Amino acid sequence: MSHRHFGFLVGFLIAWLWVSAGFLAAVGAVVAGVIGYWVSRVVEGDVDLREWTDRFSASRH
């Protein structure tokens, strides 16, 4: 299991435990899983945060 899979699983399980049941639980679990996936990508170094901040900063050259 890669870090990305683990991040998605942890986010999914937290949302599943936090939200009671039903459609909102499923949506919350998927959103938390995607957040966990992106956090693991940042930790692994696959996402360059400096590039993202430069892209969305107010002082564009």
PDB file of N, CA and C in Angstrom:
ATOM      1  N   MET A   1       0.852  -1.165   0.000  1.00  0.00           N
ATOM      2  CA  MET A   1       0.000   0.000   0.000  1.00  0.00           C
ATOM      3  C   MET A   1       0.900   1.231   0.000  1.00  0.00           C
ATOM      4  N   SER A   2       0.676   2.118  -0.953  1.00  0.00           N
ATOM      5  CA  SER A   2       1.494   3.326  -1.038  1.00  0.00           C
ATOM      6  C   SER A   2       0.994   4.366  -0.037  1.00  0.00           C
ATOM      7  N   HIS A   3       1.764   5.437   0.106  1.00  0.00           N
ATOM      8  CA  HIS A   3       1.355   6.527   0.995  1.00  0.00           C
ATOM      9  C   HIS A   3       0.050   7.157   0.522  1.00  0.00           C
ATOM     10  N   ARG A   4      -0.139   7.216  -0.781  1.00  0.00           N
ATOM     11  CA  ARG A   4      -1.368   7.807  -1.319  1.00  0.00           C
ATOM     12  C   ARG A   4      -2.579   6.959  -0.962  1.00  0.00           C
ATOM     13  N   HIS A   5      -2.440   5.646  -1.108  1.00  0.00           N
ATOM     14  CA  HIS A   5      -3.539   4.762  -0.746  1.00  0.00           C
ATOM     15  C   HIS A   5      -3.835   4.857   0.748  1.00  0.00           C
ATOM     16  N   PHE A   6      -2.793   4.898   1.546  1.00  0.00           N
ATOM     17  CA  PHE A   6      -2.968   4.991   2.987  1.00  0.00           C
ATOM     18  C   PHE A   6      -3.624   6.315   3.368  1.00  0.00           C
ATOM     19  N   GLY A   7      -3.205   7.401   2.742  1.00  0.00           N
ATOM     20  CA  GLY A   7      -3.822   8.705   3.014  1.00  0.00           C
ATOM     21  C   GLY A   7      -5.294   8.720   2.666  1.00  0.00           C
ATOM     22  N   PHE A   8      -5.642   8.127   1.534  1.00  0.00           N
ATOM     23  CA  PHE A   8      -7.050   8.052   1.153  1.00  0.00           C
ATOM     24  C   PHE A   8      -7.820   7.207   2.158  1.00  0.00           C
ATOM     25  N   LEU A   9      -7.263   6.072   2.555  1.00  0.00           N
ATOM     26  CA  LEU A   9      -7.942   5.189   3.501  1.00  0.00           C
ATOM     27  C   LEU A   9      -8.156   5.866   4.847  1.00  0.00           C
ATOM     28  N   VAL A  10      -7.154   6.565   5.348  1.00  0.00           N
ATOM     29  CA  VAL A  10      -7.296   7.251   6.631  1.00  0.00           C
ATOM     30  C   VAL A  10      -8.359   8.329   6.545  1.00  0.00           C
ATOM     31  N   GLY A  11      -8.330   9.129   5.493  1.00  0.00           N
ATOM     32  CA  GLY A  11      -9.358  10.161   5.327  1.00  0.00           C
ATOM     33  C   GLY A  11     -10.744   9.572   5.208  1.00  0.00           C
ATOM     34  N   PHE A  12     -10.860   8.492   4.486  1.00  0.00           N
ATOM     35  CA  PHE A  12     -12.143   7.819   4.323  1.00  0.00           C
ATOM     36  C   PHE A  12     -12.671   7.301   5.661  1.00  0.00           C
ATOM     37  N   LEU A  13     -11.812   6.664   6.437  1.00  0.00           N
ATOM     38  CA  LEU A  13     -12.238   6.109   7.716  1.00  0.00           C
ATOM     39  C   LEU A  13     -12.592   7.193   8.727  1.00  0.00           C
ATOM     40  N   ILE A  14     -11.860   8.296   8.731  1.00  0.00           N
ATOM     41  CA  ILE A  14     -12.184   9.395   9.644  1.00  0.00           C
ATOM     42  C   ILE A  14     -13.551   9.967   9.308  1.00  0.00           C
ATOM     43  N   ALA A  15     -13.807  10.204   8.044  1.00  0.00           N
ATOM     44  CA  ALA A  15     -15.110  10.730   7.655  1.00  0.00           C
ATOM     45  C   ALA A  15     -16.218   9.732   7.954  1.00  0.00           C
ATOM     46  N   TRP A  16     -15.945   8.448   7.770  1.00  0.00           N
ATOM     47  CA  TRP A  16     -16.945   7.420   8.038  1.00  0.00           C
ATOM     48  C   TRP A  16     -17.289   7.376   9.528  1.00  0.00           C
ATOM     49  N   LEU A  17     -16.277   7.533  10.373  1.00  0.00           N
ATOM     50  CA  LEU A  17     -16.523   7.526  11.804  1.00  0.00           C
ATOM     51  C   LEU A  17     -17.158   8.823  12.291  1.00  0.00           C
ATOM     52  N   TRP A  18     -16.821   9.933  11.640  1.00  0.00           N
ATOM     53  CA  TRP A  18     -17.264  11.240  12.105  1.00  0.00           C
ATOM     54  C   TRP A  18     -18.705  11.518  11.697  1.00  0.00           C
ATOM     55  N   VAL A  19     -19.040  11.252  10.476  1.00  0.00           N
ATOM     56  CA  VAL A  19     -20.381  11.512   9.968  1.00  0.00           C
ATOM     57  C   VAL A  19     -21.230  10.277  10.233  1.00  0.00           C
ATOM     58  N   SER A  20     -22.479  10.477  10.606  1.00  0.00           N
ATOM     59  CA  SER A  20     -23.309   9.338  11.023  1.00  0.00           C
ATOM     60  C   SER A  20     -23.535   8.341   9.896  1.00  0.00           C
ATOM     61  N   ALA A  21     -24.464   8.586   8.997  1.00  0.00           N
ATOM     62  CA  ALA A  21     -24.746   7.611   7.935  1.00  0.00           C
ATOM     63  C   ALA A  21     -25.479   8.311   6.802  1.00  0.00           C
ATOM     64  N   GLY A  22     -25.595   7.636   5.679  1.00  0.00           N
ATOM     65  CA  GLY A  22     -26.360   8.159   4.550  1.00  0.00           C
ATOM     66  C   GLY A  22     -25.487   8.755   3.467  1.00  0.00           C
ATOM     67  N   PHE A  23     -26.130   9.537   2.602  1.00  0.00           N
ATOM     68  CA  PHE A  23     -25.465  10.126   1.439  1.00  0.00           C
ATOM     69  C   PHE A  23     -24.351  11.075   1.862  1.00  0.00           C
ATOM     70  N   LEU A  24     -24.605  11.885   2.893  1.00  0.00           N
ATOM     71  CA  LEU A  24     -23.585  12.833   3.336  1.00  0.00           C
ATOM     72  C   LEU A  24     -22.339  12.114   3.850  1.00  0.00           C
ATOM     73  N   ALA A  25     -22.514  10.959   4.451  1.00  0.00           N
ATOM     74  CA  ALA A  25     -21.357  10.195   4.919  1.00  0.00           C
ATOM     75  C   ALA A  25     -20.509   9.736   3.737  1.00  0.00           C
ATOM     76  N   ALA A  26     -21.157   9.302   2.681  1.00  0.00           N
ATOM     77  CA  ALA A  26     -20.415   8.852   1.499  1.00  0.00           C
ATOM     78  C   ALA A  26     -19.674  10.009   0.844  1.00  0.00           C
ATOM     79  N   VAL A  27     -20.335  11.141   0.710  1.00  0.00           N
ATOM     80  CA  VAL A  27     -19.690  12.311   0.106  1.00  0.00           C
ATOM     81  C   VAL A  27     -18.545  12.799   0.987  1.00  0.00           C
ATOM     82  N   GLY A  28     -18.778  12.853   2.290  1.00  0.00           N
ATOM     83  CA  GLY A  28     -17.728  13.280   3.216  1.00  0.00           C
ATOM     84  C   GLY A  28     -16.527  12.357   3.195  1.00  0.00           C
ATOM     85  N   ALA A  29     -16.778  11.059   3.080  1.00  0.00           N
ATOM     86  CA  ALA A  29     -15.680  10.093   3.037  1.00  0.00           C
ATOM     87  C   ALA A  29     -14.853  10.261   1.776  1.00  0.00           C
ATOM     88  N   VAL A  30     -15.497  10.490   0.658  1.00  0.00           N
ATOM     89  CA  VAL A  30     -14.765  10.684  -0.600  1.00  0.00           C
ATOM     90  C   VAL A  30     -13.958  11.977  -0.549  1.00  0.00           C
ATOM     91  N   VAL A  31     -14.554  13.047  -0.032  1.00  0.00           N
ATOM     92  CA  VAL A  31     -13.837  14.324   0.068  1.00  0.00           C
ATOM     93  C   VAL A  31     -12.642  14.184   1.005  1.00  0.00           C
ATOM     94  N   ALA A  32     -12.836  13.561   2.148  1.00  0.00           N
ATOM     95  CA  ALA A  32     -11.724  13.360   3.077  1.00  0.00           C
ATOM     96  C   ALA A  32     -10.658  12.455   2.466  1.00  0.00           C
ATOM     97  N   GLY A  33     -11.074  11.470   1.697  1.00  0.00           N
ATOM     98  CA  GLY A  33     -10.116  10.609   1.018  1.00  0.00           C
ATOM     99  C   GLY A  33      -9.286  11.359  -0.001  1.00  0.00           C
ATOM    100  N   VAL A  34      -9.923  12.237  -0.748  1.00  0.00           N
ATOM    101  CA  VAL A  34      -9.193  13.042  -1.735  1.00  0.00           C
ATOM    102  C   VAL A  34      -8.221  13.984  -1.032  1.00  0.00           C
ATOM    103  N   ILE A  35      -8.642  14.566   0.089  1.00  0.00           N
ATOM    104  CA  ILE A  35      -7.738  15.431   0.850  1.00  0.00           C
ATOM    105  C   ILE A  35      -6.545  14.631   1.357  1.00  0.00           C
ATOM    106  N   GLY A  36      -6.788  13.441   1.869  1.00  0.00           N
ATOM    107  CA  GLY A  36      -5.691  12.583   2.318  1.00  0.00           C
ATOM    108  C   GLY A  36      -4.752  12.215   1.185  1.00  0.00           C
ATOM    109  N   TYR A  37      -5.317  11.976   0.012  1.00  0.00           N
ATOM    110  CA  TYR A  37      -4.517  11.659  -1.170  1.00  0.00           C
ATOM    111  C   TYR A  37      -3.600  12.830  -1.526  1.00  0.00           C
ATOM    112  N   TRP A  38      -4.151  14.049  -1.539  1.00  0.00           N
ATOM    113  CA  TRP A  38      -3.344  15.219  -1.886  1.00  0.00           C
ATOM    114  C   TRP A  38      -2.296  15.517  -0.829  1.00  0.00           C
ATOM    115  N   VAL A  39      -2.618  15.321   0.449  1.00  0.00           N
ATOM    116  CA  VAL A  39      -1.622  15.524   1.503  1.00  0.00           C
ATOM    117  C   VAL A  39      -0.467  14.542   1.327  1.00  0.00           C
ATOM    118  N   SER A  40      -0.782  13.303   1.006  1.00  0.00           N
ATOM    119  CA  SER A  40       0.294  12.323   0.802  1.00  0.00           C
ATOM    120  C   SER A  40       1.127  12.665  -0.422  1.00  0.00           C
ATOM    121  N   ARG A  41       0.512  13.233  -1.456  1.00  0.00           N
ATOM    122  CA  ARG A  41       1.295  13.666  -2.629  1.00  0.00           C
ATOM    123  C   ARG A  41       2.245  14.788  -2.253  1.00  0.00           C
ATOM    124  N   VAL A  42       1.791  15.719  -1.401  1.00  0.00           N
ATOM    125  CA  VAL A  42       2.656  16.815  -0.966  1.00  0.00           C
ATOM    126  C   VAL A  42       3.799  16.263  -0.126  1.00  0.00           C
ATOM    127  N   VAL A  43       3.512  15.332   0.771  1.00  0.00           N
ATOM    128  CA  VAL A  43       4.542  14.749   1.622  1.00  0.00           C
ATOM    129  C   VAL A  43       5.574  13.997   0.788  1.00  0.00           C
ATOM    130  N   GLU A  44       5.133  13.300  -0.249  1.00  0.00           N
ATOM    131  CA  GLU A  44       6.053  12.565  -1.115  1.00  0.00           C
ATOM    132  C   GLU A  44       6.847  13.488  -2.038  1.00  0.00           C
ATOM    133  N   GLY A  45       6.431  14.731  -2.154  1.00  0.00           N
ATOM    134  CA  GLY A  45       7.145  15.684  -2.995  1.00  0.00           C
ATOM    135  C   GLY A  45       6.664  15.724  -4.429  1.00  0.00           C
ATOM    136  N   ASP A  46       5.504  15.139  -4.718  1.00  0.00           N
ATOM    137  CA  ASP A  46       4.977  15.143  -6.082  1.00  0.00           C
ATOM    138  C   ASP A  46       4.318  16.467  -6.455  1.00  0.00           C
ATOM    139  N   VAL A  47       3.982  17.278  -5.463  1.00  0.00           N
ATOM    140  CA  VAL A  47       3.343  18.566  -5.715  1.00  0.00           C
ATOM    141  C   VAL A  47       4.299  19.658  -5.256  1.00  0.00           C
ATOM    142  N   ASP A  48       4.589  20.594  -6.143  1.00  0.00           N
ATOM    143  CA  ASP A  48       5.481  21.698  -5.812  1.00  0.00           C
ATOM    144  C   ASP A  48       4.643  22.857  -5.281  1.00  0.00           C
ATOM    145  N   LEU A  49       4.666  23.045  -3.966  1.00  0.00           N
ATOM    146  CA  LEU A  49       3.854  24.096  -3.352  1.00  0.00           C
ATOM    147  C   LEU A  49       4.315  25.484  -3.774  1.00  0.00           C
ATOM    148  N   ARG A  50       5.601  25.655  -4.031  1.00  0.00           N
ATOM    149  CA  ARG A  50       6.101  26.963  -4.468  1.00  0.00           C
ATOM    150  C   ARG A  50       5.493  27.343  -5.820  1.00  0.00           C
ATOM    151  N   GLU A  51       5.364  26.358  -6.704  1.00  0.00           N
ATOM    152  CA  GLU A  51       4.742  26.621  -8.009  1.00  0.00           C
ATOM    153  C   GLU A  51       3.288  27.047  -7.840  1.00  0.00           C
ATOM    154  N   TRP A  52       2.562  26.382  -6.936  1.00  0.00           N
ATOM    155  CA  TRP A  52       1.151  26.734  -6.702  1.00  0.00           C
ATOM    156  C   TRP A  52       1.024  28.132  -6.101  1.00  0.00           C
ATOM    157  N   THR A  53       1.882  28.481  -5.148  1.00  0.00           N
ATOM    158  CA  THR A  53       1.788  29.813  -4.549  1.00  0.00           C
ATOM    159  C   THR A  53       2.170  30.886  -5.560  1.00  0.00           C
ATOM    160  N   ASP A  54       3.162  30.604  -6.423  1.00  0.00           N
ATOM    161  CA  ASP A  54       3.523  31.568  -7.456  1.00  0.00           C
ATOM    162  C   ASP A  54       2.394  31.736  -8.462  1.00  0.00           C
ATOM    163  N   ARG A  55       1.714  30.661  -8.751  1.00  0.00           N
ATOM    164  CA  ARG A  55       0.625  30.705  -9.722  1.00  0.00           C
ATOM    165  C   ARG A  55      -0.538  31.560  -9.239  1.00  0.00           C
ATOM    166  N   PHE A  56      -0.837  31.504  -7.934  1.00  0.00           N
ATOM    167  CA  PHE A  56      -1.997  32.200  -7.404  1.00  0.00           C
ATOM    168  C   PHE A  56      -1.655  33.439  -6.579  1.00  0.00           C
ATOM    169  N   SER A  57      -0.405  33.876  -6.603  1.00  0.00           N
ATOM    170  CA  SER A  57      -0.039  35.050  -5.832  1.00  0.00           C
ATOM    171  C   SER A  57      -0.513  36.319  -6.532  1.00  0.00           C
ATOM    172  N   ALA A  58      -0.610  37.392  -5.751  1.00  0.00           N
ATOM    173  CA  ALA A  58      -1.112  38.661  -6.276  1.00  0.00           C
ATOM    174  C   ALA A  58      -0.083  39.341  -7.168  1.00  0.00           C
ATOM    175  N   SER A  59       1.182  39.132  -6.914  1.00  0.00           N
ATOM    176  CA  SER A  59       2.241  39.793  -7.695  1.00  0.00           C
ATOM    177  C   SER A  59       2.720  38.878  -8.800  1.00  0.00           C
ATOM    178  N   ARG A  60       1.988  38.849  -9.877  1.00  0.00           N
ATOM    179  CA  ARG A  60       2.393  38.031 -11.025  1.00  0.00           C
ATOM    180  C   ARG A  60       3.290  38.841 -11.942  1.00  0.00           C
ATOM    181  N   HIS A  61       4.368  38.241 -12.379  1.00  0.00           N
ATOM    182  CA  HIS A  61       5.336  38.961 -13.229  1.00  0.00           C
ATOM    183  C   HIS A  61       5.026  38.737 -14.670  1.00  0.00           C
TER     184      HIS A  61
END
